Amino acid sequence: MYFRRFKTKKRNPSQTEASTYTEIHQLSDVLSENLEEFRSIYHDCSDIVFRPFLIGEQVHASLIYIDGLVNNEELDTNVLAPLMREPINKAGAVSDLVNKKISVTKVQEVNTFQNCIEHIANGFPLLLVEGENIAYALGLAKWEKRSVEEPTTESVVRGAREGFTETIGVNTSLIRRRLKNPSLKLRSMKIGRFTKTDISIVFIDGIASKKLIQEVEQRLRNIDIDGILESEYIEEMIEDNSYSPFPQMLATERPDVAVSNLLEGRVVILVDGTPFVLIAPVTLYSLMQSSEDYYKRFMVGTLIRWLRYALLVIALILPSLYVSVLSYHQEMVPSQLIMSIAASREVVPFPALIEALLMEFTFEAIREAGIRLPKQVGAAVSIVGALVIGQAAIEAGLTSAPMVMVVALTGVASFTIPNYDLGFAIRLLRFPLTILAGMLGFLGVIFGLLAILIHLCTLRSFGEPYLSPLAPMKGNELKDVLVREPLWKMNTRPHFSGAYNEYRQASDQKPNSKRGGNT
């Protein structure tokens, strides 16, 4: 499998030296020195709490935590109360006391300032004790988080109503709940000099290709950036061709979509702070699939899939075809229709190209405004705005009724594309195709489509050809591309999952009508 090799990025020397210093700087066994160091680190941080107290009225200790990220009730009940009232009978008994009396599920010993800072940032209270050069990170993190809700960007008629949230722990549990097998593996890392964002690489051991896992992990480790605020940061950093308008990774909010791709041998990347997870590798045809294709009968799924492909073509080339016909190829349409179109354009002062670009720009502006407006008024403004502006433009003579119909049909067709990023790529490519049609007619449209096809043939997603399995042709994998064959016939996984685990089910799954008999 071909992979694009990434060069290791050069790091800022000053930041590298500072990071190295904090990593090797050990805690002291003198409590006052440690507190002084932490106070200098957290200078001007009013939300950092330093809570000094005595263990058994004898040993000085202190808690350091961030207000708002810690469960204060459990901290008081399970940490402070037992430590303050429990006497110490012998020297060096503090660690035994911590392990026996603190009723916290997770207690981790850390000995460097860097590790202490990371745990404090994650909401773990830090316990420092006089005479010990280690600190205890207590698993009492707690913060506000959104509950599991139905995804708004990937709604379905039949299927699960659960969606990922902004908390990476909740997202991993949603996947674990569906894949109850220890072969499901998670590799975690932190990316971002300041944000230290938690990233998890999720895959099924024995199904996902080892080369693919290594490549994903290597590309993630090569990222050196100040912060990761959304999974798009990761996607743009590790995709094969950053200058392509087509998405090379699948972003989804649905756990069932993530699990189905894991079972096909793909890798899922979870990013803390966003409900959108990334899936790699992908093909053009996987971006045109919806989870609902597999929750209905295969004939219905196939018909809907054909409808999507037809509407994809309409969304891409309908305005350019209309412009080329009006500008150069009037003989291609029936005479009565061309006379009707010509009559409607008598008062329009612009050529067909300018008219199409003007209407496309207006439609995209209305759609973008509908997204940015509050939900209560966004849909109403989009519909009313389109109707009012379209009717007013026709009456003012700025455009013709057929052009409004073409733009409206194109917009409706673009809404049927399941993946938002792919739909946006089609919307973007529609403008240069329209310009080529206005300049060269059908010849310009053909040149534009050939350029898009050549680009798609050269595009790869983590080494996987973007048009696979049609280009290159893999006949045994066409069961789930243009058609959706019955589930009992799709015995094999996609080839990039590795030949060592090719079959996903038994070969004798065909239903038998004679089985069972009458009751």
mmCIF file of C-alpha atoms in Angstrom, residues 307-457:
data_model
loop_
_atom_site.group_PDB
_atom_site.id
_atom_site.type_symbol
_atom_site.label_atom_id
_atom_site.label_comp_id
_atom_site.label_asym_id
_atom_site.label_seq_id
_atom_site.Cartn_x
_atom_site.Cartn_y
_atom_site.Cartn_z
ATOM 1 C CA LEU A 307 -30.967 8.520 -6.861
ATOM 2 C CA ARG A 308 -28.079 10.106 -4.953
ATOM 3 C CA TYR A 309 -25.622 9.538 -7.798
ATOM 4 C CA ALA A 310 -28.057 11.021 -10.327
ATOM 5 C CA LEU A 311 -28.639 14.080 -8.128
ATOM 6 C CA LEU A 312 -24.873 14.406 -7.596
ATOM 7 C CA VAL A 313 -24.449 14.767 -11.363
ATOM 8 C CA ILE A 314 -27.315 17.288 -11.492
ATOM 9 C CA ALA A 315 -25.840 19.331 -8.640
ATOM 10 C CA LEU A 316 -22.490 19.459 -10.424
ATOM 11 C CA ILE A 317 -23.305 20.141 -14.087
ATOM 12 C CA LEU A 318 -26.917 21.366 -14.460
ATOM 13 C CA PRO A 319 -26.136 25.146 -14.392
ATOM 14 C CA SER A 320 -23.170 24.672 -16.755
ATOM 15 C CA LEU A 321 -25.307 22.654 -19.189
ATOM 16 C CA TYR A 322 -28.023 25.331 -19.114
ATOM 17 C CA VAL A 323 -25.496 28.111 -19.780
ATOM 18 C CA SER A 324 -23.794 26.196 -22.593
ATOM 19 C CA VAL A 325 -27.134 25.436 -24.288
ATOM 20 C CA LEU A 326 -28.292 29.069 -24.161
ATOM 21 C CA SER A 327 -24.935 30.461 -25.234
ATOM 22 C CA TYR A 328 -23.793 28.029 -27.943
ATOM 23 C CA HIS A 329 -26.062 25.026 -28.507
ATOM 24 C CA GLN A 330 -29.642 26.215 -28.896
ATOM 25 C CA GLU A 331 -30.237 23.484 -31.496
ATOM 26 C CA MET A 332 -29.865 20.823 -28.780
ATOM 27 C CA VAL A 333 -33.299 21.537 -27.272
ATOM 28 C CA PRO A 334 -36.791 21.442 -28.844
ATOM 29 C CA SER A 335 -37.743 24.629 -30.685
ATOM 30 C CA GLN A 336 -40.833 25.295 -28.569
ATOM 31 C CA LEU A 337 -38.805 25.071 -25.374
ATOM 32 C CA ILE A 338 -36.048 27.338 -26.639
ATOM 33 C CA MET A 339 -38.653 29.875 -27.798
ATOM 34 C CA SER A 340 -40.261 29.814 -24.345
ATOM 35 C CA ILE A 341 -36.892 30.345 -22.664
ATOM 36 C CA ALA A 342 -36.023 33.135 -25.106
ATOM 37 C CA ALA A 343 -39.345 34.864 -24.371
ATOM 38 C CA SER A 344 -38.699 34.763 -20.635
ATOM 39 C CA ARG A 345 -35.218 36.250 -21.150
ATOM 40 C CA GLU A 346 -36.278 39.180 -23.337
ATOM 41 C CA VAL A 347 -36.100 41.666 -20.472
ATOM 42 C CA VAL A 348 -32.971 40.197 -18.844
ATOM 43 C CA PRO A 349 -30.024 42.541 -19.548
ATOM 44 C CA PHE A 350 -27.285 40.001 -18.701
ATOM 45 C CA PRO A 351 -25.887 37.101 -20.707
ATOM 46 C CA ALA A 352 -26.659 33.600 -19.465
ATOM 47 C CA LEU A 353 -23.262 33.222 -17.756
ATOM 48 C CA ILE A 354 -23.606 36.384 -15.639
ATOM 49 C CA GLU A 355 -27.210 35.506 -14.851
ATOM 50 C CA ALA A 356 -26.254 32.017 -13.656
ATOM 51 C CA LEU A 357 -23.349 33.245 -11.529
ATOM 52 C CA LEU A 358 -25.518 35.962 -9.990
ATOM 53 C CA MET A 359 -28.271 33.523 -9.059
ATOM 54 C CA GLU A 360 -25.846 30.892 -7.773
ATOM 55 C CA PHE A 361 -24.121 33.487 -5.614
ATOM 56 C CA THR A 362 -27.476 34.664 -4.234
ATOM 57 C CA PHE A 363 -28.602 31.119 -3.472
ATOM 58 C CA GLU A 364 -25.350 30.305 -1.654
ATOM 59 C CA ALA A 365 -25.644 33.554 0.334
ATOM 60 C CA ILE A 366 -29.184 32.655 1.449
ATOM 61 C CA ARG A 367 -28.100 29.137 2.405
ATOM 62 C CA GLU A 368 -25.148 30.435 4.431
ATOM 63 C CA ALA A 369 -27.341 33.013 6.139
ATOM 64 C CA GLY A 370 -29.804 30.286 7.096
ATOM 65 C CA ILE A 371 -26.995 28.323 8.766
ATOM 66 C CA ARG A 372 -25.692 31.309 10.765
ATOM 67 C CA LEU A 373 -29.082 32.552 11.948
ATOM 68 C CA PRO A 374 -30.699 31.128 15.112
ATOM 69 C CA LYS A 375 -32.514 27.833 14.536
ATOM 70 C CA GLN A 376 -35.904 29.364 15.304
ATOM 71 C CA VAL A 377 -35.710 31.801 12.386
ATOM 72 C CA GLY A 378 -33.013 30.314 10.130
ATOM 73 C CA ALA A 379 -35.214 27.897 8.170
ATOM 74 C CA ALA A 380 -38.041 30.422 7.801
ATOM 75 C CA VAL A 381 -35.704 33.166 6.591
ATOM 76 C CA SER A 382 -34.059 30.797 4.087
ATOM 77 C CA ILE A 383 -37.368 29.692 2.537
ATOM 78 C CA VAL A 384 -39.049 33.115 2.578
ATOM 79 C CA GLY A 385 -35.878 34.840 1.409
ATOM 80 C CA ALA A 386 -35.472 32.485 -1.545
ATOM 81 C CA LEU A 387 -39.123 32.876 -2.599
ATOM 82 C CA VAL A 388 -39.223 36.665 -2.213
ATOM 83 C CA ILE A 389 -35.851 37.332 -3.807
ATOM 84 C CA GLY A 390 -36.513 34.908 -6.675
ATOM 85 C CA GLN A 391 -39.932 36.395 -7.469
ATOM 86 C CA ALA A 392 -38.637 39.957 -7.118
ATOM 87 C CA ALA A 393 -35.673 39.220 -9.392
ATOM 88 C CA ILE A 394 -37.995 37.832 -12.089
ATOM 89 C CA GLU A 395 -40.355 40.806 -11.902
ATOM 90 C CA ALA A 396 -37.440 43.273 -11.947
ATOM 91 C CA GLY A 397 -36.013 41.644 -15.069
ATOM 92 C CA LEU A 398 -32.721 40.653 -13.408
ATOM 93 C CA THR A 399 -33.219 36.965 -14.126
ATOM 94 C CA SER A 400 -35.592 34.600 -15.883
ATOM 95 C CA ALA A 401 -37.938 31.983 -14.468
ATOM 96 C CA PRO A 402 -36.072 29.032 -16.087
ATOM 97 C CA MET A 403 -32.820 30.160 -14.450
ATOM 98 C CA VAL A 404 -34.511 30.301 -11.055
ATOM 99 C CA MET A 405 -35.794 26.761 -11.617
ATOM 100 C CA VAL A 406 -32.328 25.528 -12.610
ATOM 101 C CA VAL A 407 -30.682 27.066 -9.541
ATOM 102 C CA ALA A 408 -33.430 25.780 -7.224
ATOM 103 C CA LEU A 409 -33.185 22.239 -8.629
ATOM 104 C CA THR A 410 -29.410 22.364 -8.311
ATOM 105 C CA GLY A 411 -29.695 23.435 -4.685
ATOM 106 C CA VAL A 412 -32.177 20.693 -3.850
ATOM 107 C CA ALA A 413 -29.936 18.106 -5.534
ATOM 108 C CA SER A 414 -26.921 19.238 -3.488
ATOM 109 C CA PHE A 415 -28.896 18.689 -0.255
ATOM 110 C CA THR A 416 -29.214 14.965 -1.014
ATOM 111 C CA ILE A 417 -25.453 14.336 -0.748
ATOM 112 C CA PRO A 418 -24.991 12.532 2.610
ATOM 113 C CA ASN A 419 -21.570 13.976 3.428
ATOM 114 C CA TYR A 420 -21.515 17.741 4.020
ATOM 115 C CA ASP A 421 -17.845 18.174 3.018
ATOM 116 C CA LEU A 422 -18.404 16.323 -0.270
ATOM 117 C CA GLY A 423 -21.505 18.435 -0.926
ATOM 118 C CA PHE A 424 -19.494 21.599 -0.351
ATOM 119 C CA ALA A 425 -16.836 20.383 -2.808
ATOM 120 C CA ILE A 426 -19.547 19.886 -5.453
ATOM 121 C CA ARG A 427 -20.911 23.378 -4.760
ATOM 122 C CA LEU A 428 -17.415 24.817 -5.132
ATOM 123 C CA LEU A 429 -16.675 23.042 -8.427
ATOM 124 C CA ARG A 430 -19.994 24.142 -9.909
ATOM 125 C CA PHE A 431 -18.705 27.726 -10.357
ATOM 126 C CA PRO A 432 -15.613 26.977 -12.541
ATOM 127 C CA LEU A 433 -17.679 24.534 -14.606
ATOM 128 C CA THR A 434 -20.273 27.259 -15.229
ATOM 129 C CA ILE A 435 -17.550 29.717 -16.260
ATOM 130 C CA LEU A 436 -16.035 27.160 -18.659
ATOM 131 C CA ALA A 437 -19.494 26.537 -20.118
ATOM 132 C CA GLY A 438 -19.982 30.267 -20.711
ATOM 133 C CA MET A 439 -16.599 30.478 -22.453
ATOM 134 C CA LEU A 440 -16.456 27.244 -24.489
ATOM 135 C CA GLY A 441 -19.898 25.635 -24.318
ATOM 136 C CA PHE A 442 -20.093 21.857 -24.103
ATOM 137 C CA LEU A 443 -16.375 21.665 -24.857
ATOM 138 C CA GLY A 444 -15.621 23.648 -21.685
ATOM 139 C CA VAL A 445 -17.892 21.390 -19.622
ATOM 140 C CA ILE A 446 -16.102 18.308 -20.993
ATOM 141 C CA PHE A 447 -12.673 19.827 -20.245
ATOM 142 C CA GLY A 448 -13.776 20.632 -16.694
ATOM 143 C CA LEU A 449 -15.183 17.152 -16.067
ATOM 144 C CA LEU A 450 -12.019 15.544 -17.442
ATOM 145 C CA ALA A 451 -9.879 17.672 -15.118
ATOM 146 C CA ILE A 452 -12.035 16.599 -12.138
ATOM 147 C CA LEU A 453 -11.837 12.945 -13.190
ATOM 148 C CA ILE A 454 -8.038 13.067 -13.573
ATOM 149 C CA HIS A 455 -7.747 14.669 -10.145
ATOM 150 C CA LEU A 456 -9.951 11.980 -8.584
ATOM 151 C CA CYS A 457 -7.894 9.227 -10.227
#
